[in-house]
Tab-separated table of N, CA, C and O in Angstrom:
chain	number	residue	atom	x	y	z
A	1	MET	N	-194.247	99.138	-34.348
A	1	MET	CA	-194.790	99.255	-33.034
A	1	MET	C	-194.989	97.868	-32.467
A	1	MET	O	-195.654	97.023	-33.067
A	2	MET	N	-194.571	97.653	-31.227
A	2	MET	CA	-194.684	96.365	-30.604
A	2	MET	C	-196.048	96.188	-30.004
A	2	MET	O	-196.660	97.197	-29.511
A	3	GLY	N	-196.637	95.002	-30.038
A	3	GLY	CA	-197.900	94.760	-29.448
A	3	GLY	C	-197.842	94.651	-27.914
A	3	GLY	O	-196.833	94.312	-27.413
A	4	TYR	N	-198.918	95.035	-27.287
A	4	TYR	CA	-198.946	94.905	-25.812
A	4	TYR	C	-200.100	94.004	-25.428
A	4	TYR	O	-201.241	94.212	-25.844
A	5	SER	N	-199.831	93.003	-24.607
A	5	SER	CA	-200.811	92.089	-24.200
A	5	SER	C	-200.932	92.217	-22.695
A	5	SER	O	-199.977	91.935	-21.957
A	6	ARG	N	-202.048	92.629	-22.207
A	6	ARG	CA	-202.262	92.840	-20.749
A	6	ARG	C	-202.643	91.510	-20.157
A	6	ARG	O	-203.631	90.900	-20.548
A	7	GLN	N	-201.858	91.034	-19.185
A	7	GLN	CA	-202.162	89.772	-18.520
A	7	GLN	C	-202.955	90.004	-17.283
A	7	GLN	O	-202.664	90.941	-16.532
A	8	PRO	N	-203.943	89.170	-16.903
A	8	PRO	CA	-204.682	89.353	-15.713
A	8	PRO	C	-203.774	89.087	-14.475
A	8	PRO	O	-202.882	88.220	-14.563
A	9	MET	N	-203.989	89.870	-13.451
A	9	MET	CA	-203.222	89.644	-12.233
A	9	MET	C	-203.617	88.311	-11.555
A	9	MET	O	-204.768	87.931	-11.621
A	10	GLN	N	-202.694	87.599	-10.965
A	10	GLN	CA	-202.947	86.356	-10.301
A	10	GLN	C	-203.016	86.592	-8.832
A	10	GLN	O	-202.154	87.303	-8.279
A	11	TYR	N	-204.083	86.113	-8.148
A	11	TYR	CA	-204.187	86.267	-6.712
A	11	TYR	C	-204.289	84.869	-6.090
A	11	TYR	O	-204.761	83.954	-6.654
A	12	GLN	N	-203.763	84.776	-4.904
A	12	GLN	CA	-203.774	83.526	-4.170
A	12	GLN	C	-204.927	83.492	-3.218
A	12	GLN	O	-205.135	84.448	-2.456
A	13	GLU	N	-205.739	82.452	-3.282
A	13	GLU	CA	-206.886	82.303	-2.399
A	13	GLU	C	-206.403	81.937	-1.013
A	13	GLU	O	-205.501	81.079	-0.835
A	14	THR	N	-206.825	82.674	0.061
A	14	THR	CA	-206.390	82.371	1.411
A	14	THR	C	-207.582	82.215	2.286
A	14	THR	O	-208.696	82.563	1.901
A	15	HIS	N	-207.364	81.769	3.470
A	15	HIS	CA	-208.420	81.687	4.494
A	15	HIS	C	-208.070	82.462	5.776
A	15	HIS	O	-206.928	82.901	5.904
A	16	ALA	N	-209.011	82.700	6.576
A	16	ALA	CA	-208.785	83.473	7.776
A	16	ALA	C	-207.781	82.768	8.651
A	16	ALA	O	-207.868	81.556	8.838
A	17	PRO	N	-206.832	83.553	9.275
A	17	PRO	CA	-205.812	82.909	10.125
A	17	PRO	C	-206.365	82.545	11.478
A	17	PRO	O	-207.367	83.076	11.936
A	18	ASN	N	-205.646	81.616	12.151
A	18	ASN	CA	-205.937	81.354	13.541
A	18	ASN	C	-205.344	82.428	14.364
A	18	ASN	O	-204.111	82.569	14.452
A	19	LEU	N	-206.176	83.280	14.923
A	19	LEU	CA	-205.677	84.484	15.652
A	19	LEU	C	-204.832	84.136	16.922
A	19	LEU	O	-204.102	84.934	17.413
A	20	TYR	N	-205.092	82.907	17.366
A	20	TYR	CA	-204.315	82.488	18.629
A	20	TYR	C	-203.015	81.844	18.314
A	20	TYR	O	-202.212	81.524	19.199
A	21	ASN	N	-202.715	81.528	17.090
A	21	ASN	CA	-201.519	80.940	16.694
A	21	ASN	C	-200.580	82.000	16.137
A	21	ASN	O	-200.791	82.474	15.000
A	22	THR	N	-199.495	82.356	16.840
A	22	THR	CA	-198.638	83.368	16.407
A	22	THR	C	-197.485	82.915	15.599
A	22	THR	O	-196.603	83.680	15.203
A	23	SER	N	-197.414	81.578	15.383
A	23	SER	CA	-196.263	81.064	14.632
A	23	SER	C	-196.347	81.295	13.138
A	23	SER	O	-195.383	81.171	12.419
A	24	ASN	N	-197.494	81.771	12.626
A	24	ASN	CA	-197.661	82.056	11.191
A	24	ASN	C	-197.814	83.535	10.928
A	24	ASN	O	-198.536	83.940	10.011
A	25	ASN	N	-197.032	84.397	11.629
A	25	ASN	CA	-197.161	85.796	11.439
A	25	ASN	C	-196.674	86.294	10.109
A	25	ASN	O	-197.053	87.357	9.632
A	26	HIS	N	-195.801	85.548	9.418
A	26	HIS	CA	-195.227	86.002	8.113
A	26	HIS	C	-195.430	85.002	7.054
A	26	HIS	O	-194.453	84.448	6.553
A	27	ILE	N	-196.669	84.663	6.781
A	27	ILE	CA	-196.986	83.710	5.746
A	27	ILE	C	-196.674	84.211	4.385
A	27	ILE	O	-197.133	85.235	3.979
A	28	ASP	N	-195.794	83.479	3.638
A	28	ASP	CA	-195.391	83.844	2.299
A	28	ASP	C	-194.951	85.265	2.148
A	28	ASP	O	-195.133	85.868	1.100
A	29	GLY	N	-194.343	85.897	3.186
A	29	GLY	CA	-193.870	87.225	3.065
A	29	GLY	C	-194.910	88.275	3.040
A	29	GLY	O	-194.667	89.445	2.774
A	30	LYS	N	-196.187	87.904	3.274
A	30	LYS	CA	-197.285	88.906	3.256
A	30	LYS	C	-197.464	89.501	4.655
A	30	LYS	O	-197.275	88.806	5.627
A	31	SER	N	-197.893	90.695	4.742
A	31	SER	CA	-198.224	91.359	6.039
A	31	SER	C	-199.548	90.865	6.549
A	31	SER	O	-200.347	90.258	5.761
A	32	ALA	N	-199.817	91.121	7.837
A	32	ALA	CA	-201.110	90.708	8.367
A	32	ALA	C	-202.283	91.394	7.625
A	32	ALA	O	-203.314	90.848	7.550
A	33	GLU	N	-201.997	92.601	7.109
A	33	GLU	CA	-203.042	93.312	6.431
A	33	GLU	C	-203.405	92.732	5.060
A	33	GLU	O	-204.559	92.706	4.613
A	34	THR	N	-202.421	92.137	4.385
A	34	THR	CA	-202.658	91.703	3.028
A	34	THR	C	-202.772	90.171	2.858
A	34	THR	O	-203.309	89.694	1.819
A	35	ARG	N	-202.399	89.360	3.831
A	35	ARG	CA	-202.398	87.942	3.587
A	35	ARG	C	-203.756	87.309	3.527
A	35	ARG	O	-203.888	86.198	3.053
A	36	ASP	N	-204.795	87.968	4.033
A	36	ASP	CA	-206.142	87.407	4.013
A	36	ASP	C	-207.067	87.974	2.946
A	36	ASP	O	-208.273	87.819	2.994
A	37	LEU	N	-206.481	88.664	1.987
A	37	LEU	CA	-207.248	89.217	0.863
A	37	LEU	C	-207.824	88.069	0.070
A	37	LEU	O	-207.172	87.104	-0.257
A	38	LYS	N	-209.075	88.230	-0.394
A	38	LYS	CA	-209.679	87.240	-1.191
A	38	LYS	C	-209.354	87.573	-2.729
A	38	LYS	O	-208.794	88.657	-2.954
A	39	ALA	N	-209.526	86.675	-3.581
A	39	ALA	CA	-209.261	86.877	-4.994
A	39	ALA	C	-209.867	88.181	-5.492
A	39	ALA	O	-211.040	88.419	-5.359
A	40	GLY	N	-209.011	88.980	-6.109
A	40	GLY	CA	-209.518	90.323	-6.643
A	40	GLY	C	-209.488	91.440	-5.683
A	40	GLY	O	-209.690	92.574	-6.104
A	41	GLU	N	-209.319	91.188	-4.431
A	41	GLU	CA	-209.324	92.256	-3.429
A	41	GLU	C	-207.959	92.959	-3.405
A	41	GLU	O	-206.936	92.310	-3.645
A	42	VAL	N	-207.943	94.226	-3.083
A	42	VAL	CA	-206.766	95.034	-3.073
A	42	VAL	C	-206.723	95.789	-1.710
A	42	VAL	O	-207.721	96.310	-1.312
A	43	SER	N	-205.624	95.829	-1.038
A	43	SER	CA	-205.429	96.552	0.208
A	43	SER	C	-205.472	98.069	-0.058
A	43	SER	O	-204.787	98.500	-1.052
A	44	THR	N	-206.238	98.822	0.682
A	44	THR	CA	-206.211	100.274	0.509
A	44	THR	C	-205.751	100.902	1.842
A	44	THR	O	-206.424	101.819	2.391
A	45	GLY	N	-204.626	100.441	2.336
A	45	GLY	CA	-204.123	100.991	3.580
A	45	GLY	C	-203.638	102.439	3.430
A	45	GLY	O	-203.855	103.085	2.428
A	46	THR	N	-203.079	102.971	4.504
A	46	THR	CA	-202.625	104.354	4.559
A	46	THR	C	-201.606	104.666	3.441
A	46	THR	O	-200.748	103.864	3.198
A	47	THR	N	-201.761	105.806	2.830
A	47	THR	CA	-200.778	106.301	1.896
A	47	THR	C	-200.091	107.541	2.438
A	47	THR	O	-200.780	108.525	2.668
A	48	ILE	N	-198.817	107.402	2.657
A	48	ILE	CA	-198.030	108.611	3.118
A	48	ILE	C	-196.784	108.669	2.263
A	48	ILE	O	-196.217	107.632	1.859
A	49	MET	N	-196.301	109.845	2.036
A	49	MET	CA	-195.076	109.958	1.217
A	49	MET	C	-194.380	111.281	1.522
A	49	MET	O	-194.986	112.232	1.944
A	50	ALA	N	-193.078	111.298	1.213
A	50	ALA	CA	-192.296	112.504	1.375
A	50	ALA	C	-191.256	112.524	0.246
A	50	ALA	O	-190.611	111.521	-0.044
A	51	ILE	N	-191.232	113.656	-0.533
A	51	ILE	CA	-190.351	113.777	-1.690
A	51	ILE	C	-189.452	114.906	-1.504
A	51	ILE	O	-189.928	116.103	-1.343
A	52	PRO	N	-188.134	114.691	-1.413
A	52	PRO	CA	-187.189	115.817	-1.233
A	52	PRO	C	-186.980	116.569	-2.531
A	52	PRO	O	-187.056	116.043	-3.674
A	53	PHE	N	-186.700	117.874	-2.406
A	53	PHE	CA	-186.302	118.699	-3.573
A	53	PHE	C	-185.273	119.696	-2.980
A	53	PHE	O	-184.962	119.680	-1.790
A	54	ASP	N	-184.662	120.528	-3.895
A	54	ASP	CA	-183.565	121.413	-3.482
A	54	ASP	C	-183.952	122.339	-2.328
A	54	ASP	O	-183.119	122.641	-1.504
A	55	GLY	N	-185.219	122.767	-2.235
A	55	GLY	CA	-185.616	123.696	-1.243
A	55	GLY	C	-186.282	123.132	0.012
A	55	GLY	O	-186.692	123.757	0.904
A	56	GLY	N	-186.363	121.782	0.047
A	56	GLY	CA	-186.977	121.135	1.249
A	56	GLY	C	-187.636	119.814	0.923
A	56	GLY	O	-187.026	119.021	0.173
A	57	VAL	N	-188.782	119.554	1.505
A	57	VAL	CA	-189.449	118.235	1.289
A	57	VAL	C	-190.954	118.502	1.139
A	57	VAL	O	-191.518	119.357	1.849
A	58	VAL	N	-191.566	117.863	0.186
A	58	VAL	CA	-193.021	117.879	0.010
A	58	VAL	C	-193.580	116.641	0.643
A	58	VAL	O	-193.112	115.526	0.283
A	59	MET	N	-194.517	116.770	1.556
A	59	MET	CA	-195.138	115.617	2.226
A	59	MET	C	-196.582	115.560	1.866
A	59	MET	O	-197.220	116.538	1.716
A	60	GLY	N	-197.095	114.305	1.792
A	60	GLY	CA	-198.495	114.103	1.505
A	60	GLY	C	-199.043	112.875	2.153
A	60	GLY	O	-198.276	111.962	2.447
A	61	ALA	N	-200.360	112.846	2.479
A	61	ALA	CA	-200.935	111.697	3.109
A	61	ALA	C	-202.418	111.683	2.787
A	61	ALA	O	-203.035	112.718	2.518
A	62	ASP	N	-203.020	110.470	2.845
A	62	ASP	CA	-204.440	110.405	2.693
A	62	ASP	C	-205.035	110.865	4.052
A	62	ASP	O	-204.331	111.138	5.007
A	63	SER	N	-206.355	110.965	4.141
A	63	SER	CA	-206.946	111.481	5.337
A	63	SER	C	-207.913	110.516	6.059
A	63	SER	O	-208.518	110.890	7.041
A	64	ARG	N	-208.122	109.332	5.518
A	64	ARG	CA	-209.108	108.378	6.088
A	64	ARG	C	-208.489	107.614	7.224
A	64	ARG	O	-207.375	107.141	7.158
A	65	VAL	N	-209.280	107.392	8.261
A	65	VAL	CA	-208.934	106.463	9.352
A	65	VAL	C	-209.954	105.340	9.310
A	65	VAL	O	-211.162	105.566	9.352
A	66	SER	N	-209.431	104.096	9.223
A	66	SER	CA	-210.382	102.981	9.179
A	66	SER	C	-210.062	101.950	10.247
A	66	SER	O	-209.026	101.863	10.756
A	67	THR	N	-211.124	101.222	10.591
A	67	THR	CA	-211.022	100.107	11.488
A	67	THR	C	-211.571	98.911	10.741
A	67	THR	O	-212.760	98.746	10.621
A	68	GLY	N	-210.644	98.127	10.114
A	68	GLY	CA	-211.103	97.079	9.251
A	68	GLY	C	-211.687	97.694	8.000
A	68	GLY	O	-211.043	98.499	7.347
A	69	ILE	N	-212.893	97.306	7.594
A	69	ILE	CA	-213.518	97.855	6.404
A	69	ILE	C	-214.315	99.118	6.715
A	69	ILE	O	-214.855	99.755	5.788
A	70	TYR	N	-214.511	99.457	7.978
A	70	TYR	CA	-215.259	100.593	8.358
A	70	TYR	C	-214.428	101.880	8.427
A	70	TYR	O	-213.367	101.868	9.066
A	71	VAL	N	-214.782	102.934	7.719
A	71	VAL	CA	-214.078	104.181	7.742
A	71	VAL	C	-214.559	104.972	9.029
A	71	VAL	O	-215.716	105.452	9.007
A	72	ALA	N	-213.741	105.090	10.006
A	72	ALA	CA	-214.096	105.749	11.259
A	72	ALA	C	-214.123	107.269	11.146
A	72	ALA	O	-214.850	107.937	11.813
A	73	ASN	N	-213.168	107.774	10.330
A	73	ASN	CA	-213.055	109.258	10.185
A	73	ASN	C	-212.532	109.508	8.828
A	73	ASN	O	-211.519	108.979	8.377
A	74	ARG	N	-213.178	110.389	8.036
A	74	ARG	CA	-212.766	110.706	6.667
A	74	ARG	C	-211.796	111.830	6.646
A	74	ARG	O	-211.172	112.049	5.659
A	75	VAL	N	-211.666	112.625	7.739
A	75	VAL	CA	-210.797	113.800	7.705
A	75	VAL	C	-209.907	113.743	8.958
A	75	VAL	O	-210.242	114.217	9.990
A	76	SER	N	-208.712	113.135	8.767
A	76	SER	CA	-207.706	113.007	9.838
A	76	SER	C	-206.416	113.553	9.322
A	76	SER	O	-206.025	113.343	8.171
A	77	ASP	N	-205.696	114.290	10.190
A	77	ASP	CA	-204.367	114.828	9.870
A	77	ASP	C	-203.308	113.829	10.078
A	77	ASP	O	-202.980	113.551	11.284
A	78	LYS	N	-202.760	113.219	9.095
A	78	LYS	CA	-201.692	112.173	9.316
A	78	LYS	C	-200.285	112.786	9.180
A	78	LYS	O	-199.350	112.045	9.301
A	79	ILE	N	-200.202	114.062	9.019
A	79	ILE	CA	-198.914	114.734	9.003
A	79	ILE	C	-198.895	115.652	10.234
A	79	ILE	O	-199.744	116.560	10.356
A	80	ALA	N	-197.908	115.464	11.094
A	80	ALA	CA	-197.852	116.213	12.390
A	80	ALA	C	-196.522	117.020	12.475
A	80	ALA	O	-195.480	116.460	12.103
A	81	GLN	N	-196.612	118.255	12.847
A	81	GLN	CA	-195.399	119.078	13.084
A	81	GLN	C	-194.924	118.720	14.481
A	81	GLN	O	-195.610	118.902	15.464
A	82	LEU	N	-193.660	118.256	14.585
A	82	LEU	CA	-193.037	117.930	15.829
A	82	LEU	C	-192.234	119.068	16.468
A	82	LEU	O	-192.168	119.172	17.663
A	83	HIS	N	-191.592	119.807	15.610
A	83	HIS	CA	-190.715	120.974	15.998
A	83	HIS	C	-190.694	121.940	14.817
A	83	HIS	O	-191.378	121.736	13.844
A	84	ASP	N	-189.960	123.011	14.976
A	84	ASP	CA	-189.906	124.045	13.969
A	84	ASP	C	-189.716	123.495	12.549
A	84	ASP	O	-190.347	123.883	11.621
A	85	HIS	N	-188.724	122.602	12.389
A	85	HIS	CA	-188.415	122.072	11.102
A	85	HIS	C	-188.460	120.546	11.039
A	85	HIS	O	-187.813	119.856	10.213
A	86	ILE	N	-189.246	119.902	11.944
A	86	ILE	CA	-189.384	118.498	12.016
A	86	ILE	C	-190.840	118.110	11.949
A	86	ILE	O	-191.660	118.554	12.713
A	87	TRP	N	-191.176	117.255	10.878
A	87	TRP	CA	-192.499	116.836	10.671
A	87	TRP	C	-192.551	115.321	10.613
A	87	TRP	O	-191.500	114.694	10.365
A	88	CYS	N	-193.676	114.743	10.855
A	88	CYS	CA	-193.832	113.309	10.916
A	88	CYS	C	-195.056	112.870	10.143
A	88	CYS	O	-196.160	113.437	10.308
A	89	CYS	N	-194.945	111.794	9.283
A	89	CYS	CA	-196.099	111.129	8.669
A	89	CYS	C	-196.508	109.986	9.581
A	89	CYS	O	-195.688	109.159	9.920
A	90	ARG	N	-197.802	109.890	9.901
A	90	ARG	CA	-198.271	108.896	10.788
A	90	ARG	C	-199.027	107.820	10.127
A	90	ARG	O	-199.859	108.093	9.207
A	91	SER	N	-198.745	106.550	10.535
A	91	SER	CA	-199.468	105.395	9.983
A	91	SER	C	-199.558	104.327	11.037
A	91	SER	O	-198.629	104.170	11.809
A	92	GLY	N	-200.678	103.616	11.080
A	92	GLY	CA	-200.881	102.649	12.085
A	92	GLY	C	-202.065	103.000	12.947
A	92	GLY	O	-202.962	103.678	12.554
A	93	SER	N	-202.019	102.537	14.189
A	93	SER	CA	-203.094	102.854	15.147
A	93	SER	C	-203.121	104.331	15.377
A	93	SER	O	-202.155	104.960	15.791
A	94	ALA	N	-204.283	104.952	15.106
A	94	ALA	CA	-204.406	106.421	15.204
A	94	ALA	C	-204.148	106.883	16.658
A	94	ALA	O	-203.405	107.862	16.783
A	95	ALA	N	-204.629	106.197	17.599
A	95	ALA	CA	-204.426	106.590	18.997
A	95	ALA	C	-202.937	106.467	19.388
A	95	ALA	O	-202.405	107.350	19.998
A	96	ASP	N	-202.306	105.366	18.962
A	96	ASP	CA	-200.935	105.181	19.299
A	96	ASP	C	-200.008	106.234	18.642
A	96	ASP	O	-199.088	106.772	19.252
A	97	THR	N	-200.275	106.423	17.338
A	97	THR	CA	-199.417	107.440	16.640
A	97	THR	C	-199.638	108.860	17.134
A	97	THR	O	-198.731	109.643	17.198
A	98	GLN	N	-200.869	109.189	17.563
A	98	GLN	CA	-201.147	110.491	18.159
A	98	GLN	C	-200.391	110.534	19.455
A	98	GLN	O	-199.790	111.611	19.753
A	99	ALA	N	-200.458	109.595	20.310
A	99	ALA	CA	-199.758	109.628	21.598
A	99	ALA	C	-198.276	109.770	21.396
A	99	ALA	O	-197.569	110.558	22.064
A	100	LEU	N	-197.720	108.996	20.455
A	100	LEU	CA	-196.320	109.020	20.174
A	100	LEU	C	-195.854	110.387	19.720
A	100	LEU	O	-194.816	110.904	20.177
A	101	THR	N	-196.560	110.984	18.748
A	101	THR	CA	-196.198	112.271	18.292
A	101	THR	C	-196.376	113.370	19.393
A	101	THR	O	-195.533	114.274	19.500
A	102	ASP	N	-197.327	113.235	20.268
A	102	ASP	CA	-197.437	114.108	21.400
A	102	ASP	C	-196.247	114.016	22.351
A	102	ASP	O	-195.728	115.027	22.868
A	103	TYR	N	-195.787	112.799	22.662
A	103	TYR	CA	-194.610	112.597	23.454
A	103	TYR	C	-193.374	113.252	22.863
A	103	TYR	O	-192.611	113.952	23.526
A	104	VAL	N	-193.187	113.016	21.560
A	104	VAL	CA	-192.047	113.562	20.880
A	104	VAL	C	-192.082	115.084	20.850
A	104	VAL	O	-191.069	115.702	21.152
A	105	LYS	N	-193.247	115.682	20.608
A	105	LYS	CA	-193.376	117.150	20.624
A	105	LYS	C	-193.026	117.667	22.000
A	105	LYS	O	-192.372	118.671	22.166
A	106	HIS	N	-193.515	116.994	23.029
A	106	HIS	CA	-193.260	117.408	24.424
A	106	HIS	C	-191.729	117.460	24.696
A	106	HIS	O	-191.192	118.454	25.186
A	107	PHE	N	-191.050	116.346	24.361
A	107	PHE	CA	-189.610	116.335	24.684
A	107	PHE	C	-188.840	117.243	23.773
A	107	PHE	O	-187.882	117.817	24.256
A	108	LEU	N	-189.260	117.396	22.534
A	108	LEU	CA	-188.547	118.364	21.678
A	108	LEU	C	-188.729	119.823	22.117
A	108	LEU	O	-187.822	120.646	21.993
A	109	SER	N	-189.912	120.080	22.674
A	109	SER	CA	-190.145	121.445	23.149
A	109	SER	C	-189.224	121.859	24.309
A	109	SER	O	-188.969	123.020	24.494
A	110	GLN	N	-188.722	120.891	24.982
A	110	GLN	CA	-187.766	121.147	26.137
A	110	GLN	C	-186.379	121.534	25.611
A	110	GLN	O	-185.595	122.026	26.417
A	111	LEU	N	-186.134	121.345	24.296
A	111	LEU	CA	-184.803	121.642	23.789
A	111	LEU	C	-184.690	123.115	23.225
A	111	LEU	O	-183.678	123.510	22.826
A	112	ARG	N	-185.805	123.849	23.243
A	112	ARG	CA	-185.832	125.207	22.742
A	112	ARG	C	-185.056	126.121	23.600
A	112	ARG	O	-184.949	126.112	24.745
């Protein structure tokens, strides 16, 4: 049996970005959400997924809506039905994604 040695994860110490300087939007390939994490911090952004199988697709999503570190709503539906057989997983600004899915539902309803 081979031995297993667990190595501690390495984190890079960062500082808060200059919000008015847009030239550093993609620092080290990190997203705006993750580039300012302190040592040991982990991003807990939205989790959405869709897994196909022979009879269709299984979709899942978390239900929390947050604004920074504040959880604004613990029960939000991030999976929206757009048409009879069309569903959408939403991530990002809750207001924007709700408006976008409402527009798409409206225009798809005209195709019936």
